[in-house]
Amino acid sequence: MDTPTPRLTSLAHGGGCGCKLDPGILRGLLASQPAAGPFERLLVGNETADDAAVWALDDGTCLIATTDFFTPMVDDPRDFGRIAATNAISDVYAMGGRPILALAILGMPVGRIAPETVAEILRGGAGLCAEAGIPVAGGHSIDTPEPIYGLAVIGTARREHVRRNGDARAGDALILTKGIGVGIYSAAIKRDGLPGDGYAEFVATTTLLNRVGPDLATDADVHAMTDVTGFGLLGHGLEIARASGLRLAIEAGAVPLLTHAAALARDGFVTGASHRNWAAFGADVALPESFPDWRRHLLTDPQTSGGLLVSCAAGRAAAIRDRIRAAGYPLAAIVGRVETGPAGLRVDS
């Protein structure tokens, strides 16, 4: 009798960007590391927790380099590969760059997962890379206790088009390009609580490439960008605030949500990472009085392959939002503003 094939998610302790290190621990680890050094051409390193490293070449072109990988948040191997690839490529888009090639990062529990399943993960990732117009040109694989898949991605941008997370300006408006709720959906998937149409929406948003990023970066009124992933909207908003030395105000009622996210959050479908995120950075966030926990969980919900958070000139925010929607991101919304003040974040009702 054949041994049943285990669910991918049953082989991992967590899934997607929800398995990132605690943001407080990560900040401490990075703070304890030596500076990257006096490399004149290193325009972006790890000093502001930005999305990727940026290296300037002689002709005004910049190389953008990143890596991202995680454990499964879905059981379909092809979907896992596609989601992981989309998420990794996003870091290049968030810096204003265009990807040019990828290398696969693969860790699989040999003997616990069928080779055919692993091949399907790789096919899913390669297929998504083909949609982005780049090859998977190589990679590395090891035997691991849990399934792991992701990419190292190289991209390029003109130096003037690189967008950092630390260049927000006081008075800017904030635009979010995708709906929030991926972590909540993931929790519901694991507990068989996701409504029937939810899985298709989940896959659609997590495999939607943030390719609008480099187009936005050609606009001088777009000042800063980052992608919203494992630390949630508040965590990545705080990264912009700290890097820019400014204060962000998020309008909770304006934040776009996946269809069932609010109802599922009310019903308790939240991830451990959401609690972890709040414990790590909640002291730097001002909430309205009587703000319910389920609404807070939406704002700390870990996003796998989430949208871009864009800081842009307020006078052009509506036009930029409409441009993003027309490019294929119908939930894009103006969700807040950048203010003077000590680095931190405030949530308004």
XYZ file of C-alpha atoms in Angstrom:
349
model
C 0.000 0.000 0.000
C 1.385 3.423 -0.997
C 2.174 5.902 1.762
C -0.079 8.993 1.478
C 1.704 12.114 0.254
C 1.780 14.661 3.099
C 0.359 18.143 2.587
C 3.115 20.642 1.870
C 1.934 22.908 4.678
C 2.088 20.006 7.153
C 5.845 19.785 6.592
C 6.512 23.380 7.706
C 6.217 25.153 11.048
C 5.032 28.328 9.327
C 4.420 29.558 5.837
C 5.211 32.338 3.412
C 6.475 35.646 4.755
C 4.849 34.778 8.082
C 7.944 32.691 8.839
C 10.273 35.703 8.717
C 12.293 36.432 11.830
C 10.638 38.529 14.518
C 11.162 42.161 13.365
C 12.525 43.168 16.767
C 15.063 40.347 16.740
C 16.028 41.163 13.151
C 16.647 44.833 13.985
C 18.900 43.772 16.837
C 20.822 41.362 14.644
C 21.384 43.953 11.928
C 22.389 46.596 14.468
C 25.081 44.268 15.798
C 26.640 43.778 12.362
C 29.489 45.932 11.061
C 28.660 48.509 8.435
C 29.030 47.350 4.852
C 32.144 49.466 4.595
C 33.262 52.487 2.592
C 32.175 51.168 -0.788
C 31.476 54.257 -2.828
C 29.346 52.393 -5.345
C 27.117 50.679 -2.781
C 24.151 53.032 -2.899
C 21.834 50.895 -0.742
C 22.956 48.318 1.820
C 21.296 47.104 5.003
C 21.351 50.434 6.824
C 17.627 51.195 6.434
C 16.157 47.685 6.039
C 15.452 48.439 2.391
C 14.192 45.816 -0.053
C 17.400 45.120 -1.982
C 21.034 46.099 -2.348
C 21.961 48.598 -5.064
C 25.409 48.906 -6.706
C 26.275 51.702 -9.140
C 28.090 50.932 -12.388
C 30.171 53.403 -14.391
C 27.553 54.286 -16.985
C 24.829 55.380 -14.577
C 23.198 51.957 -14.511
C 22.671 50.290 -11.131
C 22.598 46.605 -10.293
C 19.871 45.587 -7.838
C 20.353 42.330 -5.917
C 18.019 40.516 -3.537
C 17.116 37.087 -2.216
C 13.876 35.804 -0.725
C 12.660 32.328 0.176
C 10.251 30.678 2.581
C 8.274 27.581 3.541
C 4.906 26.666 1.937
C 1.692 28.506 2.729
C -0.330 26.418 0.239
C -0.425 22.722 -0.580
C -0.448 23.013 -4.359
C 3.252 22.783 -5.350
C 2.900 24.806 -8.524
C 1.106 27.606 -6.669
C 3.807 27.534 -3.988
C 6.491 27.989 -6.639
C 4.625 30.796 -8.365
C 3.923 32.693 -5.134
C 7.512 32.392 -3.890
C 8.878 33.608 -7.218
C 6.501 36.581 -7.356
C 7.457 37.541 -3.831
C 11.206 37.406 -4.529
C 11.024 39.415 -7.750
C 8.988 42.088 -5.949
C 12.062 43.386 -4.108
C 13.588 44.516 -7.401
C 10.367 46.218 -8.489
C 10.116 47.955 -5.104
C 13.525 49.579 -5.684
C 12.380 50.912 -9.055
C 14.275 48.248 -11.005
C 13.507 45.728 -13.692
C 14.581 42.107 -13.103
C 16.978 40.488 -15.556
C 17.641 36.998 -14.137
C 17.005 34.733 -11.164
C 18.724 31.849 -9.375
C 16.660 29.215 -7.572
C 17.052 28.506 -3.846
C 15.714 25.054 -2.962
C 15.642 23.076 0.262
C 13.605 19.869 0.404
C 13.169 17.093 3.004
C 14.496 14.187 0.956
C 12.489 11.024 1.579
C 9.420 12.918 2.799
C 8.421 14.622 -0.424
C 8.117 13.108 -3.891
C 10.555 14.256 -6.596
C 7.545 14.953 -8.818
C 6.257 17.436 -6.237
C 9.606 19.204 -6.109
C 9.689 19.388 -9.897
C 6.255 21.006 -9.896
C 7.435 23.663 -7.418
C 10.351 24.452 -9.719
C 8.085 24.558 -12.770
C 5.767 26.966 -11.005
C 8.631 29.308 -10.137
C 10.166 29.124 -13.596
C 6.806 29.768 -15.227
C 6.260 32.869 -13.148
C 9.760 34.092 -13.975
C 8.917 33.630 -17.650
C 5.885 35.884 -17.112
C 8.274 38.470 -15.687
C 10.490 38.048 -18.743
C 13.493 36.557 -16.953
C 15.228 33.164 -16.886
C 15.996 30.974 -13.906
C 19.661 30.718 -14.822
C 20.844 28.359 -12.087
C 20.569 27.881 -8.350
C 21.429 25.715 -5.368
C 19.626 22.916 -3.529
C 20.100 21.182 -0.164
C 18.361 18.561 1.981
C 16.391 20.379 4.708
C 13.899 19.384 7.445
C 11.221 21.616 5.876
C 10.429 22.544 2.260
C 11.998 25.868 1.255
C 11.847 27.608 -2.103
C 12.681 31.061 -3.379
C 14.947 33.056 -5.640
C 17.955 35.296 -5.736
C 17.091 38.006 -8.263
C 19.239 40.527 -10.125
C 17.771 43.637 -11.705
C 18.847 46.967 -13.148
C 17.749 50.587 -12.984
C 19.085 53.959 -13.933
C 20.576 55.647 -10.890
C 17.987 58.435 -10.973
C 15.171 55.881 -10.943
C 16.257 53.973 -7.834
C 13.653 54.401 -5.113
C 14.664 53.909 -1.476
C 12.393 53.468 1.514
C 14.064 56.430 3.229
C 13.219 59.212 0.768
C 9.641 59.968 1.837
C 8.914 63.670 2.263
C 6.707 65.479 4.757
C 3.368 66.205 3.102
C 3.488 63.122 0.863
C 0.468 60.890 0.381
C 0.748 57.119 0.816
C -0.653 54.673 -1.743
C -1.011 50.911 -1.250
C -1.301 48.933 -4.474
C -2.814 45.617 -3.261
C -5.389 44.490 -0.734
C -4.436 43.305 2.764
C -5.344 39.908 4.216
C -2.972 37.309 2.770
C -1.862 36.033 6.191
C -5.453 35.830 7.399
C -6.391 33.851 4.297
C -3.414 31.572 4.885
C -4.576 30.904 8.460
C -8.048 30.114 7.158
C -6.640 27.738 4.526
C -4.828 25.741 7.203
C -8.010 25.464 9.279
C -10.299 24.788 6.282
C -12.118 28.021 7.011
C -11.594 29.940 3.770
C -14.809 30.506 1.736
C -14.948 28.730 -1.608
C -13.968 31.699 -3.770
C -11.192 32.776 -1.417
C -8.421 30.523 -2.671
C -8.591 31.871 -6.222
C -8.434 35.423 -4.868
C -5.506 34.443 -2.626
C -3.493 33.013 -5.531
C -4.416 35.893 -7.836
C -3.090 38.567 -5.473
C 0.047 36.671 -4.427
C 1.030 35.967 -8.047
C 0.323 39.494 -9.286
C 3.754 40.906 -10.153
C 4.528 44.377 -8.793
C 5.820 45.344 -12.230
C 4.232 48.803 -11.872
C 7.142 49.707 -9.574
C 9.748 50.631 -12.215
C 7.144 52.583 -14.166
C 6.311 54.610 -11.045
C 10.014 55.168 -10.413
C 10.306 57.217 -13.618
C 7.932 59.778 -12.055
C 9.803 62.448 -10.084
C 6.770 62.888 -7.811
C 7.147 59.308 -6.544
C 9.670 59.717 -3.747
C 9.887 56.391 -1.879
C 8.646 52.820 -2.195
C 8.746 49.534 -0.358
C 6.811 46.300 -0.647
C 4.538 45.140 2.166
C 5.427 41.607 3.216
C 5.960 39.716 6.469
C 5.869 42.642 8.903
C 2.485 43.822 7.669
C 1.410 47.314 6.634
C 2.370 48.834 9.985
C 5.778 47.170 10.127
C 6.834 48.196 6.641
C 5.283 51.625 7.127
C 7.469 52.000 10.193
C 10.511 51.119 8.103
C 9.702 54.066 5.822
C 9.142 56.312 8.851
C 12.406 55.349 10.543
C 14.470 55.511 7.371
C 13.005 58.917 6.444
C 13.006 60.365 9.969
C 9.308 61.227 9.671
C 5.927 60.154 10.990
C 3.366 58.192 8.990
C -0.387 58.413 9.494
C -2.432 55.462 8.196
C -6.199 55.824 7.648
C -7.439 52.413 8.750
C -10.764 52.789 6.958
C -9.027 53.524 3.653
C -6.829 50.400 3.630
C -7.986 48.028 0.840
C -8.831 44.506 2.012
C -9.256 41.147 0.338
C -12.936 40.190 0.121
C -13.209 38.035 3.251
C -10.331 39.477 5.293
C -12.369 41.529 7.762
C -14.901 38.764 8.454
C -12.187 36.163 8.918
C -10.226 38.441 11.242
C -13.334 38.949 13.366
C -13.687 35.174 13.552
C -10.144 34.768 14.853
C -8.318 33.643 11.714
C -5.026 35.390 12.442
C -1.446 34.174 12.344
C 1.073 33.922 15.127
C 3.207 36.307 13.089
C 0.563 39.017 13.480
C 0.884 38.785 17.280
C 4.679 38.681 16.943
C 4.713 41.781 14.751
C 2.673 43.821 17.208
C 4.802 42.715 20.140
C 7.916 43.807 18.258
C 6.884 47.288 17.122
C 3.571 48.176 18.778
C 5.294 50.625 21.118
C 6.018 52.838 18.092
C 2.413 52.829 16.843
C -0.354 55.080 18.179
C -3.822 53.523 17.837
C -7.223 55.193 18.266
C -9.010 54.580 21.552
C -11.091 51.384 21.581
C -9.517 50.156 18.348
C -10.601 46.496 18.176
C -7.996 43.760 18.060
C -9.360 42.305 14.829
C -8.755 45.624 13.025
C -5.256 45.825 14.432
C -4.588 42.300 13.176
C -5.451 43.434 9.656
C -2.730 46.074 9.874
C -0.096 43.706 11.305
C -1.129 40.784 9.082
C 1.953 39.304 7.376
C 1.633 39.663 3.630
C 3.250 37.167 1.303
C 3.888 38.871 -2.038
C 1.987 41.966 -0.935
C 1.633 45.277 -2.697
C 3.827 48.350 -2.891
C 3.573 51.161 -0.359
C 4.295 54.334 -2.313
C 5.106 57.790 -0.910
C 4.341 60.490 -3.462
C 3.517 64.173 -3.817
C 0.051 64.714 -2.361
C -1.114 66.919 -5.230
C -0.621 64.090 -7.711
C -1.675 61.189 -5.489
C -5.089 60.681 -7.072
C -3.631 60.652 -10.584
C -0.861 58.238 -9.553
C -3.402 55.970 -7.845
C -5.541 55.948 -10.991
C -2.470 55.141 -13.075
C -1.732 52.167 -10.787
C -5.320 50.920 -11.049
C -5.211 51.186 -14.836
C -2.013 49.102 -14.820
C -3.914 46.166 -13.291
C -4.149 46.842 -9.554
C -7.847 47.618 -8.993
C -7.591 47.795 -5.182
C -4.915 50.512 -5.164
C -5.892 53.210 -2.669
C -4.600 56.307 -0.910
C -4.167 55.069 2.665
C -2.417 57.860 4.542
C 0.151 60.616 4.598
C 3.644 61.533 5.756
C 4.039 64.131 8.499
C 6.826 65.866 10.369
C 7.556 64.585 13.845
C 9.529 61.871 15.569
C 9.872 58.698 13.513
C 6.841 56.535 14.188
C 3.374 55.715 12.954
C -0.155 56.743 13.888
C -3.344 54.917 12.916
C -6.464 57.022 12.384
C -9.951 55.538 12.258
